[in-house]
Tab-separated table of C-alpha atoms and ligand atoms in Angstrom:
chain	number	residue	atom	x	y	z
A	1	MET	CA	-0.142	-0.032	0.009
A	2	ARG	CA	1.340	3.379	-1.073
A	3	ILE	CA	0.777	6.209	1.386
A	4	LEU	CA	1.560	9.848	1.097
A	5	ALA	CA	1.871	11.275	4.598
A	6	ILE	CA	1.788	14.795	5.967
A	7	GLU	CA	2.826	16.243	9.178
A	8	THR	CA	2.262	19.747	10.199
A	9	SER	CA	1.780	19.447	14.229
A	10	CYS	CA	4.393	21.771	15.265
A	11	ASP	CA	7.415	23.452	13.591
A	12	GLU	CA	8.464	20.876	11.120
A	13	THR	CA	6.718	20.636	7.632
A	14	ALA	CA	7.091	17.208	6.328
A	15	ILE	CA	5.813	14.973	3.506
A	16	SER	CA	6.815	11.454	2.715
A	17	VAL	CA	5.575	8.844	0.480
A	18	ILE	CA	6.105	5.241	1.733
A	19	GLU	CA	5.174	1.838	0.436
A	20	ALA	CA	3.985	-0.312	3.434
A	21	SER	CA	3.611	-3.994	3.333
A	22	GLY	CA	3.263	-6.968	5.799
A	23	THR	CA	1.440	-7.398	9.102
A	24	GLU	CA	1.801	-5.218	12.322
A	25	SER	CA	4.422	-7.762	13.333
A	26	ASP	CA	6.499	-7.952	10.234
A	27	ALA	CA	5.543	-4.779	8.368
A	28	SER	CA	8.181	-3.124	6.300
A	29	PHE	CA	8.256	0.446	4.884
A	30	LEU	CA	9.983	1.501	1.741
A	31	VAL	CA	10.613	5.233	1.912
A	32	ARG	CA	9.969	6.237	-1.595
A	33	GLY	CA	10.115	9.969	-1.190
A	34	ASN	CA	10.768	12.167	1.854
A	35	SER	CA	11.034	15.793	2.383
A	36	LEU	CA	11.210	17.917	5.422
A	37	TYR	CA	11.670	21.653	6.334
A	38	SER	CA	12.319	22.745	9.726
A	39	GLN	CA	11.125	26.162	10.592
A	40	ALA	CA	13.371	26.229	13.765
A	41	LYS	CA	15.604	29.153	12.734
A	42	LYS	CA	12.325	31.137	11.915
A	43	HIS	CA	11.213	30.767	15.352
A	44	ALA	CA	14.379	31.128	17.135
A	45	SER	CA	13.835	34.920	17.904
A	46	PHE	CA	10.751	34.019	19.688
A	47	GLY	CA	12.664	31.207	21.831
A	48	GLY	CA	9.822	28.823	21.103
A	49	VAL	CA	7.311	28.031	18.249
A	50	TYR	CA	5.098	30.928	17.419
A	51	PRO	CA	1.759	29.369	16.156
A	52	SER	CA	0.602	31.871	13.695
A	53	LEU	CA	4.097	31.730	12.036
A	54	ALA	CA	4.158	28.026	12.089
A	55	LYS	CA	0.807	28.194	10.270
A	56	ARG	CA	2.140	30.473	7.655
A	57	GLU	CA	5.418	28.734	7.047
A	58	HIS	CA	3.540	25.324	6.694
A	59	ALA	CA	1.267	26.846	4.054
A	60	ALA	CA	4.189	28.517	2.114
A	61	ASN	CA	6.329	25.080	2.175
A	62	LEU	CA	3.724	22.250	1.561
A	63	VAL	CA	3.526	22.545	-2.202
A	64	PRO	CA	7.190	22.688	-2.659
A	65	LEU	CA	7.885	19.657	-0.300
A	66	LEU	CA	5.103	17.611	-2.044
A	67	ALA	CA	6.641	18.469	-5.352
A	68	SER	CA	10.012	17.059	-4.171
A	69	ALA	CA	8.658	14.191	-2.443
A	70	LEU	CA	6.685	12.973	-5.429
A	71	ARG	CA	9.523	13.762	-7.812
A	72	GLU	CA	11.745	11.385	-5.544
A	73	SER	CA	9.080	8.716	-5.520
A	74	ARG	CA	8.865	8.608	-9.189
A	75	LEU	CA	5.158	7.496	-8.819
A	76	GLN	CA	3.475	10.232	-10.806
A	77	HIS	CA	1.970	9.580	-14.053
A	78	ALA	CA	4.009	10.990	-16.888
A	79	GLU	CA	1.082	13.213	-18.301
A	80	ALA	CA	-0.444	16.143	-16.369
A	81	SER	CA	-4.117	15.919	-15.783
A	82	PRO	CA	-5.512	19.374	-14.920
A	83	PRO	CA	-8.226	18.978	-12.443
A	84	PRO	CA	-11.826	19.344	-13.586
A	85	PRO	CA	-13.771	22.522	-12.645
A	86	HIS	CA	-15.782	20.949	-9.644
A	87	VAL	CA	-12.368	19.661	-8.297
A	88	VAL	CA	-10.913	23.054	-8.485
A	89	SER	CA	-13.899	24.597	-6.781
A	90	ASN	CA	-13.637	22.048	-3.961
A	91	ILE	CA	-9.979	22.678	-3.559
A	92	ARG	CA	-10.429	26.464	-3.304
A	93	THR	CA	-13.151	25.810	-0.678
A	94	VAL	CA	-11.038	23.765	1.778
A	95	LEU	CA	-7.837	25.941	1.163
A	96	TYR	CA	-9.654	29.407	1.431
A	97	ARG	CA	-8.103	30.076	4.831
A	98	GLU	CA	-4.536	29.018	4.013
A	99	ASP	CA	-3.151	32.070	2.170
A	100	GLU	CA	-1.681	31.245	-1.152
A	101	LEU	CA	-1.870	27.313	-0.562
A	102	GLY	CA	-5.077	26.825	-2.755
A	103	GLY	CA	-3.402	28.798	-5.752
A	104	ALA	CA	0.064	27.063	-5.268
A	105	LEU	CA	-1.539	23.498	-5.092
A	106	LEU	CA	-3.841	24.268	-8.286
A	107	GLY	CA	-0.637	25.627	-10.249
A	108	PHE	CA	1.069	22.310	-9.282
A	109	ALA	CA	-2.025	20.151	-10.320
A	110	GLU	CA	-1.998	21.962	-13.765
A	111	LYS	CA	1.587	20.635	-14.363
A	112	VAL	CA	2.011	17.172	-12.861
A	113	GLY	CA	0.552	13.677	-13.355
A	114	THR	CA	-1.600	11.833	-10.822
A	115	PRO	CA	0.604	9.596	-8.608
A	116	ALA	CA	0.028	6.080	-8.119
A	117	ILE	CA	-0.872	6.351	-4.106
A	118	ASP	CA	-3.576	4.539	-2.359
A	119	ALA	CA	-4.210	6.950	0.722
A	120	ILE	CA	-3.275	9.921	2.715
A	121	ALA	CA	-2.316	9.835	6.222
A	122	VAL	CA	-2.221	13.168	8.060
A	123	THR	CA	-1.644	14.253	11.739
A	124	LYS	CA	-4.948	14.981	13.342
A	125	GLY	CA	-3.321	15.720	16.699
A	126	PRO	CA	-2.082	16.418	19.347
A	127	GLY	CA	-0.042	19.568	18.500
A	128	LEU	CA	-0.762	23.284	17.754
A	129	GLU	CA	-4.193	23.581	16.367
A	130	PRO	CA	-3.461	26.265	13.717
A	131	ALA	CA	-0.657	24.358	12.383
A	132	LEU	CA	-2.439	21.065	12.334
A	133	TRP	CA	-5.462	22.555	10.341
A	134	VAL	CA	-3.074	23.435	7.550
A	135	GLY	CA	-2.048	19.964	7.012
A	136	ILE	CA	-5.425	18.564	7.323
A	137	ASN	CA	-6.976	21.159	4.776
A	138	PHE	CA	-4.217	20.391	2.600
A	139	ALA	CA	-4.789	16.438	2.842
A	140	ARG	CA	-8.567	17.269	2.022
A	141	ALA	CA	-7.589	19.160	-1.125
A	142	LEU	CA	-5.294	16.292	-2.066
A	143	ALA	CA	-7.940	13.767	-1.514
A	144	TYR	CA	-10.262	15.858	-3.877
A	145	LEU	CA	-7.547	16.122	-6.599
A	146	TRP	CA	-6.716	12.627	-6.626
A	147	GLY	CA	-9.891	10.831	-5.180
A	148	LEU	CA	-8.222	9.325	-2.330
A	149	PRO	CA	-9.233	8.250	1.231
A	150	ILE	CA	-7.631	10.027	4.273
A	151	ILE	CA	-6.366	8.364	7.300
A	152	PRO	CA	-6.315	10.684	10.421
A	153	VAL	CA	-3.104	9.925	12.523
A	154	HIS	CA	-2.316	10.239	16.219
A	155	HIS	CA	1.030	11.849	16.155
A	156	LEU	CA	2.259	9.914	19.359
A	157	GLU	CA	1.403	6.544	17.745
A	158	GLY	CA	3.750	7.804	15.043
A	159	HIS	CA	6.518	8.501	17.486
A	160	LEU	CA	5.937	5.069	19.141
A	161	ILE	CA	6.050	3.160	15.862
A	162	ALA	CA	9.383	5.104	14.808
A	163	SER	CA	11.032	3.669	17.879
A	164	THR	CA	10.263	0.220	16.992
A	165	VAL	CA	11.644	0.016	13.278
A	166	TYR	CA	15.121	-0.389	12.244
A	167	VAL	CA	16.829	0.223	9.030
A	168	ASP	CA	17.048	-2.849	6.813
A	169	PRO	CA	21.004	-3.346	6.636
A	170	LYS	CA	20.496	-4.525	2.834
A	171	ASP	CA	18.359	-1.580	1.876
A	172	THR	CA	18.797	1.816	3.926
A	173	ARG	CA	15.636	3.115	2.324
A	174	THR	CA	13.708	0.381	4.031
A	175	TYR	CA	12.460	0.359	7.660
A	176	ARG	CA	11.416	-2.979	9.271
A	177	MET	CA	9.265	-3.739	12.413
A	178	SER	CA	11.067	-5.189	15.241
A	179	ASP	CA	9.596	-8.182	16.906
A	180	ILE	CA	7.513	-6.541	19.692
A	181	ALA	CA	5.676	-8.568	22.469
A	182	PHE	CA	2.794	-6.876	24.442
A	183	PRO	CA	2.520	-5.147	26.831
A	184	PHE	CA	5.159	-2.634	26.200
A	185	ILE	CA	5.842	0.802	27.710
A	186	GLY	CA	6.904	3.668	25.772
A	187	LEU	CA	8.119	6.907	26.926
A	188	VAL	CA	7.595	10.063	24.578
A	189	LEU	CA	9.751	12.929	25.151
A	190	SER	CA	9.579	15.763	23.054
A	191	GLY	CA	8.702	19.699	22.963
A	192	GLY	CA	5.021	18.711	23.359
A	193	HIS	CA	5.175	15.614	25.412
A	194	THR	CA	6.603	13.825	28.266
A	195	GLU	CA	4.459	10.819	28.697
A	196	PHE	CA	4.683	7.103	29.734
A	197	ILE	CA	2.100	5.128	27.484
A	198	LYS	CA	1.339	1.464	28.058
A	199	ALA	CA	0.208	-0.487	24.845
A	200	THR	CA	-1.550	-3.837	25.333
A	201	SER	CA	-1.726	-4.134	21.467
A	202	TRP	CA	-1.070	-1.419	18.582
A	203	GLY	CA	-4.029	0.902	18.927
A	204	SER	CA	-4.914	0.090	22.505
A	205	TYR	CA	-2.989	2.529	24.876
A	206	THR	CA	-3.126	3.683	28.511
A	207	LEU	CA	-1.485	7.073	29.855
A	208	LEU	CA	0.694	5.962	33.015
A	209	GLY	CA	1.997	9.360	33.719
A	210	GLY	CA	3.111	12.554	32.262
A	211	THR	CA	4.481	15.991	33.034
A	212	ARG	CA	2.601	18.521	35.435
A	213	ASP	CA	3.987	21.539	34.106
A	214	ASP	CA	6.765	22.070	31.240
A	215	SER	CA	7.613	19.261	28.683
A	216	ILE	CA	11.277	18.063	28.856
A	217	GLY	CA	11.825	19.438	25.524
A	218	GLU	CA	10.555	22.954	26.750
A	219	ALA	CA	13.065	22.625	29.724
A	220	PHE	CA	15.850	21.997	27.273
A	221	ASP	CA	14.804	24.954	25.019
A	222	LYS	CA	14.052	27.252	27.879
A	223	VAL	CA	17.341	26.584	29.786
A	224	ALA	CA	19.249	26.796	26.474
A	225	ARG	CA	17.943	30.274	26.125
A	226	LEU	CA	18.950	31.283	29.556
A	227	LEU	CA	22.488	30.120	28.827
A	228	GLY	CA	22.372	32.215	25.588
A	229	LEU	CA	22.284	29.231	23.143
A	230	PRO	CA	20.341	29.028	20.158
A	231	TYR	CA	16.721	27.379	19.556
A	232	PRO	CA	16.004	24.632	19.424
A	233	GLY	CA	17.894	24.231	22.839
A	234	GLY	CA	18.309	20.458	22.851
A	235	PRO	CA	20.928	19.882	20.372
A	236	SER	CA	22.946	22.938	21.377
A	237	LEU	CA	22.607	22.440	25.133
A	238	SER	CA	23.518	18.882	24.830
A	239	HIS	CA	26.720	19.818	22.820
A	240	LEU	CA	27.854	22.151	25.661
A	241	ALA	CA	26.977	19.632	28.235
A	242	ALA	CA	29.307	16.974	26.790
A	243	LYS	CA	32.343	19.378	26.995
A	244	GLY	CA	31.736	19.713	30.831
A	245	ARG	CA	30.952	15.978	31.395
A	246	PRO	CA	34.621	14.838	31.524
A	247	ALA	CA	35.331	16.703	34.876
A	248	LEU	CA	36.061	13.897	37.450
A	249	HIS	CA	34.445	15.677	40.502
A	250	ARG	CA	31.275	17.236	39.276
A	251	ARG	CA	30.509	18.940	42.485
A	252	THR	CA	34.026	20.354	42.924
A	253	ALA	CA	33.958	21.716	39.390
A	254	ASN	CA	30.658	23.102	39.787
A	255	ALA	CA	31.563	24.938	43.051
A	256	SER	CA	34.771	26.407	41.707
A	257	ALA	CA	32.644	27.802	38.934
A	258	GLY	CA	30.020	29.135	41.467
A	259	VAL	CA	27.514	26.777	40.149
A	260	LYS	CA	25.073	25.012	42.722
A	261	PRO	CA	23.571	21.692	42.285
A	262	LEU	CA	19.989	21.653	40.507
A	263	PRO	CA	17.081	19.958	41.836
A	264	ARG	CA	15.647	16.795	40.570
A	265	PRO	CA	11.904	17.397	40.737
A	266	MET	CA	9.810	14.676	41.583
A	267	ILE	CA	12.581	12.064	41.488
A	268	ALA	CA	11.276	10.486	44.875
A	269	SER	CA	7.619	10.699	44.012
A	270	ASN	CA	5.711	7.304	44.035
A	271	ASP	CA	4.253	8.144	40.655
A	272	LEU	CA	5.283	8.249	36.817
A	273	ASP	CA	4.768	12.078	36.646
A	274	PHE	CA	7.085	14.805	36.150
A	275	SER	CA	7.702	18.430	36.707
A	276	PHE	CA	10.475	20.297	34.947
A	277	SER	CA	9.658	23.927	35.578
A	278	GLY	CA	11.299	24.058	38.809
A	279	ILE	CA	14.783	23.135	37.261
A	280	LYS	CA	14.141	25.871	34.748
A	281	THR	CA	13.502	28.449	37.445
A	282	ALA	CA	16.582	27.112	39.537
A	283	VAL	CA	18.922	27.744	36.423
A	284	ARG	CA	17.372	31.230	36.001
A	285	TYR	CA	18.178	32.283	39.694
A	286	GLN	CA	21.633	30.970	39.263
A	287	VAL	CA	22.187	32.827	36.011
A	288	ARG	CA	20.818	35.957	37.966
A	289	ASP	CA	22.893	35.441	40.801
A	290	LEU	CA	26.170	34.703	38.740
A	291	GLY	CA	25.758	38.027	36.790
A	292	GLU	CA	27.975	37.844	33.871
A	293	LEU	CA	28.010	34.058	33.090
A	294	SER	CA	31.721	32.688	32.517
A	295	GLU	CA	32.238	30.161	29.815
A	296	GLU	CA	33.014	27.817	32.705
A	297	ALA	CA	29.857	28.553	34.399
A	298	ARG	CA	27.643	27.990	31.328
A	299	THR	CA	29.336	24.841	30.594
A	300	ARG	CA	28.880	23.682	34.092
A	301	LEU	CA	25.257	24.693	34.253
A	302	ALA	CA	24.644	22.843	30.950
A	303	THR	CA	26.112	19.501	32.158
A	304	GLU	CA	24.233	19.835	35.641
A	305	PHE	CA	21.040	20.352	33.916
A	306	GLU	CA	21.324	17.426	31.574
A	307	GLU	CA	22.555	15.269	34.404
A	308	ALA	CA	19.478	16.389	36.528
A	309	VAL	CA	16.936	15.562	33.817
A	310	VAL	CA	18.668	12.273	32.778
A	311	GLU	CA	18.647	11.092	36.429
A	312	VAL	CA	14.868	12.071	36.847
A	313	VAL	CA	14.159	10.088	33.489
A	314	LEU	CA	16.079	7.063	34.431
A	315	LYS	CA	14.425	6.830	37.888
A	316	LYS	CA	10.968	7.030	36.590
A	317	THR	CA	11.807	4.555	33.969
A	318	THR	CA	12.882	2.181	36.599
A	319	ARG	CA	9.722	2.832	38.484
A	320	ALA	CA	7.592	2.423	35.335
A	321	ILE	CA	9.162	-1.173	34.601
A	322	ALA	CA	8.801	-2.094	38.267
A	323	THR	CA	5.066	-1.137	38.539
A	324	GLY	CA	3.590	-3.743	36.127
A	325	GLU	CA	4.103	-7.339	34.842
A	326	PRO	CA	7.570	-8.277	33.514
A	327	LEU	CA	8.093	-6.250	30.613
A	328	LYS	CA	9.671	-7.586	27.468
A	329	HIS	CA	9.907	-4.142	25.496
A	330	PHE	CA	10.475	-0.411	26.259
A	331	LEU	CA	10.455	2.265	23.814
A	332	LEU	CA	11.733	5.780	23.818
A	333	GLY	CA	10.462	8.345	21.219
A	334	GLY	CA	10.136	11.931	20.550
A	335	GLY	CA	12.490	14.780	19.698
A	336	VAL	CA	14.774	14.440	23.151
A	337	SER	CA	15.382	10.867	22.377
A	338	ALA	CA	17.995	12.106	19.808
A	339	ASN	CA	19.899	13.070	23.056
A	340	THR	CA	23.085	11.189	23.098
A	341	TYR	CA	23.799	11.294	26.723
A	342	LEU	CA	20.197	10.134	27.592
A	343	ARG	CA	20.521	7.257	24.868
A	344	GLU	CA	23.754	6.244	26.480
A	345	ARG	CA	22.607	6.122	30.156
A	346	LEU	CA	19.302	4.144	29.198
A	347	GLU	CA	21.312	1.808	27.335
A	348	SER	CA	23.541	1.098	30.049
A	349	LEU	CA	20.563	0.893	32.562
A	350	PHE	CA	18.931	-1.865	30.400
A	351	ARG	CA	22.181	-3.682	29.813
A	352	THR	CA	22.955	-3.891	33.528
A	353	GLN	CA	19.630	-4.111	35.265
A	354	TYR	CA	16.881	-5.249	32.699
A	355	PRO	CA	18.886	-7.563	30.330
A	356	ASN	CA	15.472	-9.080	29.445
A	357	THR	CA	13.799	-6.002	28.543
A	358	GLY	CA	14.565	-4.837	24.814
A	359	LEU	CA	15.214	-1.136	24.607
A	360	HIS	CA	13.925	0.396	21.349
A	361	LEU	CA	15.310	3.597	20.346
A	362	PRO	CA	14.417	5.605	16.968
A	363	ALA	CA	16.780	5.446	14.084
A	364	PRO	CA	18.618	8.518	13.048
A	365	GLY	CA	16.050	10.991	11.682
A	366	LEU	CA	13.143	9.606	13.313
A	367	SER	CA	13.522	11.068	16.585
A	368	THR	CA	12.258	14.498	15.813
A	369	ASP	CA	9.083	15.143	13.987
A	370	ASN	CA	8.906	13.600	10.579
A	371	ALA	CA	6.230	12.491	7.919
A	372	ILE	CA	7.689	8.730	7.659
A	373	MET	CA	6.340	7.942	11.101
A	374	ILE	CA	2.752	9.296	10.126
A	375	GLY	CA	2.861	7.212	7.118
A	376	MET	CA	3.636	4.263	9.238
A	377	ALA	CA	1.036	4.855	11.816
A	378	GLY	CA	-1.503	5.580	8.894
A	379	TYR	CA	-0.635	1.806	7.678
A	380	PHE	CA	-1.187	0.428	11.086
A	381	MET	CA	-4.652	2.271	11.340
A	382	HIS	CA	-5.503	0.926	7.879
A	383	LEU	CA	-4.458	-2.850	9.080
A	384	ARG	CA	-6.826	-2.257	12.164
A	385	ASN	CA	-9.433	-1.024	9.649
A	386	GLU	CA	-9.987	2.215	11.610
A	387	GLN	CA	-12.034	4.806	10.180
A	388	THR	CA	-10.789	6.361	6.932
A	389	LEU	CA	-12.316	9.425	5.513
A	390	GLN	CA	-13.243	11.026	2.350
A	391	ALA	CA	-12.395	14.539	1.280
A	392	ASN	CA	-16.042	15.730	1.855
A	393	ASP	CA	-16.300	14.146	5.286
A	394	ASP	CA	-15.929	16.118	8.503
A	395	LEU	CA	-12.134	15.924	9.522
A	396	THR	CA	-11.017	18.203	12.201
A	397	ALA	CA	-7.841	19.043	13.832
A	398	ASP	CA	-7.549	18.293	17.636
A	399	GLY	CA	-4.808	19.768	19.640
A	400	ASN	CA	-5.480	17.822	22.689
A	401	LEU	CA	-6.189	14.627	20.905
A	402	SER	CA	-5.935	11.801	23.624
A	403	ILE	CA	-4.149	8.497	22.879
A	404	GLU	CA	-6.247	6.411	25.233
A	405	LYS	CA	-8.771	4.312	23.675
A	406	THR	CA	-9.518	0.614	23.944
A	407	LYS	CA	-10.873	-1.486	21.111
B	1	LIG	O1	9.408	15.352	18.719
B	1	LIG	P1	9.760	16.953	18.342
B	1	LIG	O2	10.483	17.088	17.104
B	1	LIG	O3	8.537	17.888	18.338
B	1	LIG	C1	7.488	17.631	19.204
B	1	LIG	O4	6.536	17.021	18.868
B	1	LIG	O5	7.420	18.540	20.110
B	1	LIG	O6	10.693	17.398	19.701
B	1	LIG	C2	11.287	18.599	19.670
B	1	LIG	C3	12.022	18.851	20.903
B	1	LIG	C4	12.647	20.225	21.060
B	1	LIG	O7	12.505	20.733	22.270
B	1	LIG	C5	14.180	20.013	21.015
B	1	LIG	O8	14.957	20.944	21.887
B	1	LIG	C6	14.288	18.472	21.563
B	1	LIG	O9	13.135	17.950	21.002
B	1	LIG	N1	15.454	17.946	21.066
B	1	LIG	C7	16.381	17.485	22.017
B	1	LIG	C8	17.712	17.074	21.148
B	1	LIG	N2	17.111	17.176	19.874
B	1	LIG	C9	15.901	17.693	19.788
B	1	LIG	N3	16.577	17.605	23.255
B	1	LIG	C10	17.688	17.191	23.939
B	1	LIG	N4	18.757	16.636	23.087
B	1	LIG	C11	18.695	16.663	21.693
B	1	LIG	N5	19.754	16.042	21.285
B	2	LIG	ZN1	6.690	14.960	17.971
């Protein structure tokens, strides 16, 4: 089954074309085309994602990304087939709110042939609602254009599936499903999420815990900003933290730079919840008290911050594993799962303490938001016979879409 997937829930605009086959346990996904545009630089001066800018950027970039993903996929019919008037009018109607997107799509449709695609998968939520709407309206316009069904996808299911696939060593454009036994626990750590999710099958999820205030990705981004590092803060902060890690005596090195230990919020609480706003505030006070930040103090604060959040994540992971029946698999997903130090510490935790639980981390490129994972989740929904929609059906964005549902 060939799926065109669209992701616009936050500040990545992404389109991919995947060819999926097999069952849930042995699925494989050939990536025929993949294009992604990160708006991060545009949002940098705001220190976070600015929703109306995200919406405008999605609208401006979707058609060029579509053109590039389709070209790469070589699935387009050689002859252009300009859409008939009623399709043109439907496309104008669904895209009338999206600035120039309708005109750009119609211009594109005049020039290119219909692709050999079976369905369109699009992120329904959760995420920034104005941003989600652009992707949804675009999916509806494409569904009119090519007469295809739409599969509305849960963004977090995409992150979970992205953690369980591996790159086929014989064909680096193909991802294959790992052998997963249920139940598993997944931890999604990103700019929008900090959640433990238990799955009893694909599609049946329970939320075990989450953040009570900031997400972990937000903490990285805000602390990075306090330290004068560029947005998105995760990669830049982690780079700086790595420089400070070799210090043998962390506390002594911190003290000589005037840096005090940071709190490990909720580390001892008997639940699977998190809280990250306290660490951010503690960094803010230290930065204020230190006045002019020396290079050494910045490095020490970055290392101390990463140490604090990783310790909390490890402790809560241990608790999550201890609370239920023996677990065969644990998944980590979301943008923060790209963090090298966190990955190393988790790998070492599982190697030494849970050798019988498989730890699954996303392949490179699948940690942060992308459309490949949305296509994969769309295929799984298709296998489960979950509702597919037509262009003229009611399809809405849901910024707070819950992952909990039981079959
Ligand atoms: O999953 P994602 O791309 O978008 C959301 O769904 O939110 O996650 C983005 C978040 C940002 O907060 C970013 O700073 C963080 O992931 N991130 C990292 C790293 N790479 C991205 N955090 C820590 N270390 C990294 N290497
Ligand atoms: Zn995400």
